[in-house]
Amino acid sequence: MTFTGHQTQLSIPEGVLLGHALVARLADSLGIRVFFIKGPVSVMQGLRQAKISADVDVFVDPSKLDELLQAVSDRGWRKRPVDPDSMTSPKHSITVHHTEWPCCIDIHFHFPGMEKPHRDCFESMWENTHTIELAGQQLKVPVRELGTLFVALHALRSPGVAACRQELEYLAEFTRLESQSQALLELATATGALAAVRPFLEGLLPESITPAWPEPTLEWRNRLMAQEPGSARLIAITQAPWRDRPKILWRGVFPQTEVLLSRNIYADMSLPGRLAQYRDRWARFLRAVPRLVRDLRHLP
């Protein structure tokens, strides 16, 4: 389906469009506050260049996360497998899929880089949402300044990726043209995102504004370091108590079933299939070792 939005014509796959409508109607029927982020909303607002979205990203009131998950589960949606090790991979969203649906739904209860308590952060964001109509459906979405913060933080998580650098350059030009820097500073302060967004925002602020930039948290620094296969696991090992390190290492060498299925829910879980996946995993790690060692030298 084609929708004409801000400065662009946006093509939205039918499944993604229906996914937005499904979540919006379900949340509304239960009195759960949700708003939609990234994806077609960002393109419509001019924050990203036109691209086809592959899934639905929705932010839910953290206190209602379990209720929303139960509601989608009752309608046949199932959680995608994830690494159960929250030390290595801190969780900020839960992805659900349906065997008869062409896209997944990412249900966010937190956003990396925003360090205020989840509930406080949500309230600050909720105050900066508004309603739009997307192909006949009323959807709650971030105002443009909050949308800018989401896109910037998402791209800043992978500063070495060329596509992310290009996205930040595009977003910086948009922010200058729209004179958004002051509003962006206020939102970053309200959500505790100042430290994470500093590389993007600092050069956009007028010289008269000099924020007290906080230091990035350990979790955010770890995310920036974990750019190569296996790097998150090695970081977790170096920061874990000695008694926990052998277990973390073992899980890295021989990951649990959920870790293998997180890459491909249809992966072969027979003994030969698992061995083949272990082999591929070890090969990716070995190819990344030179870059990984270079990056980990900067660990505090």
Coordinates of C-alpha atoms in Angstrom, one line a residue:
M1 CA 0.0 0.0 0.0
T2 CA 1.3 3.5 -0.8
F3 CA 0.9 6.4 1.5
T4 CA 1.9 10.0 0.8
G5 CA 3.6 11.4 3.8
H6 CA 6.0 14.2 4.7
Q7 CA 8.1 15.0 1.6
T8 CA 8.0 11.4 0.3
Q9 CA 5.8 8.7 -1.0
L10 CA 6.0 5.7 1.3
S11 CA 5.3 2.1 0.3
I12 CA 4.2 0.1 3.2
P13 CA 3.8 -3.7 2.9
E14 CA 0.3 -4.8 3.6
G15 CA 1.3 -7.1 6.5
V16 CA 3.2 -4.2 8.3
L17 CA 0.2 -1.9 7.9
L18 CA -2.2 -4.5 9.3
G19 CA 0.3 -5.2 12.1
H20 CA 0.2 -1.6 13.2
A21 CA -3.6 -1.7 13.1
L22 CA -3.8 -4.9 15.0
V23 CA -1.7 -3.7 17.9
A24 CA -3.4 -0.3 18.0
R25 CA -6.9 -1.8 18.2
L26 CA -5.9 -4.4 20.7
A27 CA -4.1 -1.9 23.0
D28 CA -7.0 0.5 22.8
S29 CA -9.5 -2.2 23.7
L30 CA -7.5 -3.0 26.8
G31 CA -6.8 0.6 27.7
I32 CA -3.0 0.1 27.3
R33 CA -1.0 3.1 26.1
V34 CA 1.2 2.4 23.1
F35 CA 2.9 4.4 20.4
F36 CA 4.7 3.4 17.2
I37 CA 8.3 4.2 16.5
K38 CA 10.9 4.0 13.7
G39 CA 9.7 2.2 10.5
P40 CA 7.2 4.0 8.3
V41 CA 6.5 6.7 10.9
S42 CA 10.2 7.9 10.7
V43 CA 10.0 8.0 6.9
M44 CA 6.7 9.9 6.9
Q45 CA 8.2 12.5 9.3
G46 CA 11.2 13.0 7.0
L47 CA 13.6 11.6 9.6
R48 CA 14.8 8.8 7.3
Q49 CA 15.2 8.3 3.6
A50 CA 12.5 6.1 2.1
K51 CA 12.8 2.4 2.9
I52 CA 10.5 -0.6 3.1
S53 CA 9.8 -1.6 6.7
A54 CA 9.9 -5.3 7.5
D55 CA 8.3 -5.3 11.0
V56 CA 6.3 -3.3 13.5
D57 CA 8.0 -1.4 16.3
V58 CA 5.7 -0.4 19.2
F59 CA 6.5 1.1 22.5
V60 CA 4.3 0.1 25.4
D61 CA 3.7 1.4 28.9
P62 CA 6.2 -0.8 30.8
S63 CA 3.7 -1.5 33.6
K64 CA 1.4 -3.0 31.0
L65 CA 4.0 -5.1 29.1
D66 CA 2.9 -8.5 30.4
E67 CA -0.8 -7.7 29.8
L68 CA -0.1 -6.8 26.2
L69 CA 2.1 -9.9 25.7
Q70 CA -0.7 -12.1 27.1
A71 CA -3.2 -10.4 24.7
V72 CA -1.1 -11.1 21.6
S73 CA -0.4 -14.6 22.8
D74 CA -4.1 -15.3 23.1
R75 CA -4.3 -14.4 19.4
G76 CA -1.6 -16.8 18.3
W77 CA 1.5 -14.7 18.5
R78 CA 4.6 -16.3 20.1
K79 CA 7.8 -14.9 21.4
R80 CA 10.8 -15.4 19.2
P81 CA 13.7 -17.2 20.9
V82 CA 16.4 -15.0 22.5
D83 CA 19.6 -15.4 24.4
P84 CA 18.4 -15.9 28.0
D85 CA 21.7 -14.4 29.3
S86 CA 20.7 -10.8 30.2
M87 CA 24.2 -10.0 31.3
T88 CA 25.6 -10.5 27.8
S89 CA 22.5 -9.2 26.0
P90 CA 20.5 -6.7 28.0
K91 CA 16.9 -6.8 26.8
H92 CA 14.9 -3.7 25.7
S93 CA 12.2 -5.3 23.6
I94 CA 10.4 -8.6 23.0
T95 CA 9.7 -9.8 19.5
V96 CA 6.6 -11.8 18.7
H97 CA 5.8 -13.7 15.5
H98 CA 2.8 -15.5 14.0
T99 CA 2.9 -18.4 11.6
E100 CA 0.2 -16.8 9.4
W101 CA 1.6 -13.3 9.5
P102 CA 4.2 -11.9 7.1
C103 CA 6.0 -9.7 9.7
C104 CA 7.1 -9.6 13.3
I105 CA 6.1 -7.2 16.1
D106 CA 8.9 -5.7 18.3
I107 CA 7.3 -4.6 21.6
H108 CA 9.6 -2.1 23.3
F109 CA 9.6 -1.4 27.0
H110 CA 12.9 0.4 27.0
F111 CA 15.2 2.0 24.5
P112 CA 19.0 1.7 24.7
G113 CA 20.6 5.0 25.6
M114 CA 17.7 6.3 27.6
E115 CA 18.8 5.8 31.2
K116 CA 15.9 7.2 33.3
P117 CA 13.8 4.5 35.0
H118 CA 11.6 2.8 32.5
R119 CA 8.2 4.1 33.8
D120 CA 9.5 7.7 34.2
C121 CA 11.0 7.6 30.7
F122 CA 7.7 6.4 29.2
E123 CA 5.8 9.2 30.8
S124 CA 8.2 11.8 29.4
M125 CA 7.8 10.3 25.9
W126 CA 4.0 9.9 26.1
E127 CA 3.8 13.6 26.7
N128 CA 5.5 14.0 23.3
T129 CA 3.3 11.9 21.1
H130 CA 0.4 12.8 18.9
T131 CA -2.1 11.0 16.7
I132 CA -1.8 10.5 12.9
E133 CA -3.9 8.6 10.4
L134 CA -2.1 5.9 8.5
A135 CA -4.3 4.5 5.7
G136 CA -7.5 4.9 7.7
Q137 CA -6.1 3.8 11.1
Q138 CA -5.5 6.3 14.0
L139 CA -2.0 5.7 15.4
K140 CA -0.2 7.3 18.3
V141 CA 3.4 8.3 17.2
P142 CA 6.2 10.4 18.6
V143 CA 6.3 14.1 17.7
R144 CA 9.1 14.8 15.2
E145 CA 11.7 15.7 17.9
L146 CA 11.2 12.5 19.8
G147 CA 11.3 10.5 16.6
T148 CA 14.6 12.2 15.9
L149 CA 16.0 11.0 19.2
F150 CA 14.9 7.4 18.6
V151 CA 16.5 7.3 15.1
A152 CA 19.7 9.0 16.4
L153 CA 20.1 6.6 19.3
H154 CA 19.5 3.6 17.1
A155 CA 22.2 4.7 14.6
L156 CA 24.6 5.7 17.4
R157 CA 24.6 2.1 18.6
S158 CA 26.6 1.0 15.5
P159 CA 28.9 4.0 14.7
G160 CA 31.2 1.9 12.6
V161 CA 28.4 0.9 10.1
A162 CA 28.4 3.0 7.0
A163 CA 24.6 3.0 6.7
C164 CA 24.3 4.3 10.3
R165 CA 26.8 7.1 9.7
Q166 CA 24.9 8.1 6.6
E167 CA 21.6 8.1 8.6
L168 CA 23.2 10.3 11.2
E169 CA 24.4 12.8 8.6
Y170 CA 20.9 12.9 7.0
L171 CA 19.3 13.3 10.4
A172 CA 21.7 16.1 11.4
E173 CA 20.9 18.1 8.3
F174 CA 17.2 17.6 8.9
T175 CA 17.6 18.8 12.6
R176 CA 19.4 21.9 11.4
L177 CA 16.8 22.8 8.9
E178 CA 14.0 22.2 11.3
S179 CA 15.8 24.0 14.2
Q180 CA 15.1 21.1 16.5
S181 CA 18.3 21.1 18.6
Q182 CA 16.9 22.8 21.6
A183 CA 13.8 20.6 21.8
L184 CA 16.0 17.6 21.2
L185 CA 18.2 18.6 24.2
E186 CA 15.2 18.9 26.4
L187 CA 13.9 15.4 25.4
A188 CA 17.3 13.8 25.8
T189 CA 17.5 15.4 29.3
A190 CA 14.0 14.2 30.3
T191 CA 14.8 10.6 29.2
G192 CA 18.3 10.4 30.4
A193 CA 19.8 10.1 26.9
L194 CA 22.2 13.0 27.0
A195 CA 25.4 10.9 27.4
A196 CA 24.4 8.5 24.6
V197 CA 23.2 11.2 22.1
R198 CA 26.1 13.6 22.7
P199 CA 28.1 12.6 19.6
F200 CA 25.1 13.5 17.5
L201 CA 23.7 16.5 19.4
E202 CA 26.8 18.4 20.6
G203 CA 27.6 19.8 17.2
L204 CA 24.1 20.9 16.5
L205 CA 23.6 23.1 19.6
P206 CA 24.1 26.9 19.5
E207 CA 27.4 28.0 21.1
S208 CA 25.4 29.7 23.8
I209 CA 24.1 26.4 25.1
T210 CA 26.6 24.3 27.0
P211 CA 25.0 21.3 28.7
A212 CA 26.6 19.4 31.6
W213 CA 27.2 16.2 29.6
P214 CA 27.1 13.1 31.9
E215 CA 29.4 10.1 31.4
P216 CA 27.9 7.2 29.4
T217 CA 26.8 4.3 31.5
L218 CA 28.6 1.0 31.5
E219 CA 25.7 -0.7 29.6
W220 CA 25.9 1.9 26.8
R221 CA 29.7 1.7 26.6
N222 CA 29.4 -2.1 26.3
R223 CA 26.9 -1.8 23.5
L224 CA 29.3 0.5 21.6
M225 CA 32.1 -2.0 22.1
A226 CA 30.1 -5.1 21.2
Q227 CA 30.3 -4.6 17.4
E228 CA 31.9 -7.9 16.4
P229 CA 30.7 -11.5 16.7
G230 CA 31.5 -12.7 20.2
S231 CA 32.5 -9.3 21.6
A232 CA 29.5 -9.0 23.9
R233 CA 30.3 -12.4 25.4
L234 CA 34.0 -11.4 26.0
I235 CA 33.0 -8.1 27.6
A236 CA 30.6 -10.0 29.9
I237 CA 33.4 -12.4 30.9
T238 CA 35.8 -9.6 31.7
Q239 CA 33.3 -7.8 33.9
A240 CA 31.7 -10.9 35.6
P241 CA 32.9 -12.3 39.0
W242 CA 35.5 -15.0 38.6
R243 CA 33.0 -17.7 39.7
D244 CA 30.7 -16.8 36.8
R245 CA 33.2 -16.7 34.0
P246 CA 33.5 -20.4 33.2
K247 CA 29.7 -20.6 32.8
I248 CA 29.6 -17.6 30.5
L249 CA 32.5 -18.9 28.4
W250 CA 30.8 -22.3 28.1
R251 CA 27.6 -20.7 26.9
G252 CA 29.5 -18.8 24.3
V253 CA 31.2 -21.9 22.9
F254 CA 28.2 -24.1 23.1
P255 CA 25.2 -21.8 23.1
Q256 CA 21.7 -22.8 24.3
T257 CA 19.0 -23.8 21.8
E258 CA 17.3 -20.3 22.1
V259 CA 20.5 -18.6 20.9
L260 CA 20.7 -20.7 17.8
L261 CA 17.0 -20.3 17.1
S262 CA 17.2 -16.5 17.6
R263 CA 19.1 -16.3 14.3
N264 CA 16.7 -18.6 12.5
I265 CA 13.6 -20.0 14.1
Y266 CA 13.5 -22.8 11.5
A267 CA 17.1 -23.9 12.2
D268 CA 17.9 -27.6 12.2
M269 CA 18.2 -28.6 15.8
S270 CA 19.3 -32.2 15.1
L271 CA 22.8 -33.2 16.4
P272 CA 24.3 -32.7 12.9
G273 CA 22.4 -29.4 12.5
R274 CA 23.6 -28.1 15.9
L275 CA 27.2 -29.1 15.1
A276 CA 27.0 -27.2 11.8
Q277 CA 25.8 -24.1 13.6
Y278 CA 28.5 -24.3 16.2
R279 CA 31.1 -24.6 13.4
D280 CA 29.7 -21.5 11.6
R281 CA 29.5 -19.6 14.9
W282 CA 33.2 -20.4 15.7
A283 CA 34.2 -19.5 12.2
R284 CA 32.5 -16.1 12.4
F285 CA 34.2 -15.5 15.8
L286 CA 37.7 -16.4 14.4
R287 CA 37.3 -14.1 11.4
A288 CA 36.4 -11.3 13.8
V289 CA 39.3 -11.8 16.2
P290 CA 41.6 -9.1 14.8
R291 CA 39.0 -6.4 14.9
L292 CA 37.6 -7.7 18.2
V293 CA 41.0 -7.5 19.9
R294 CA 41.5 -4.0 18.6
D295 CA 38.2 -2.8 19.9
L296 CA 38.5 -4.5 23.3
R297 CA 41.7 -2.7 24.0
H298 CA 39.5 0.3 24.9
L299 CA 37.6 -1.4 27.6
P300 CA 37.8 0.5 30.9

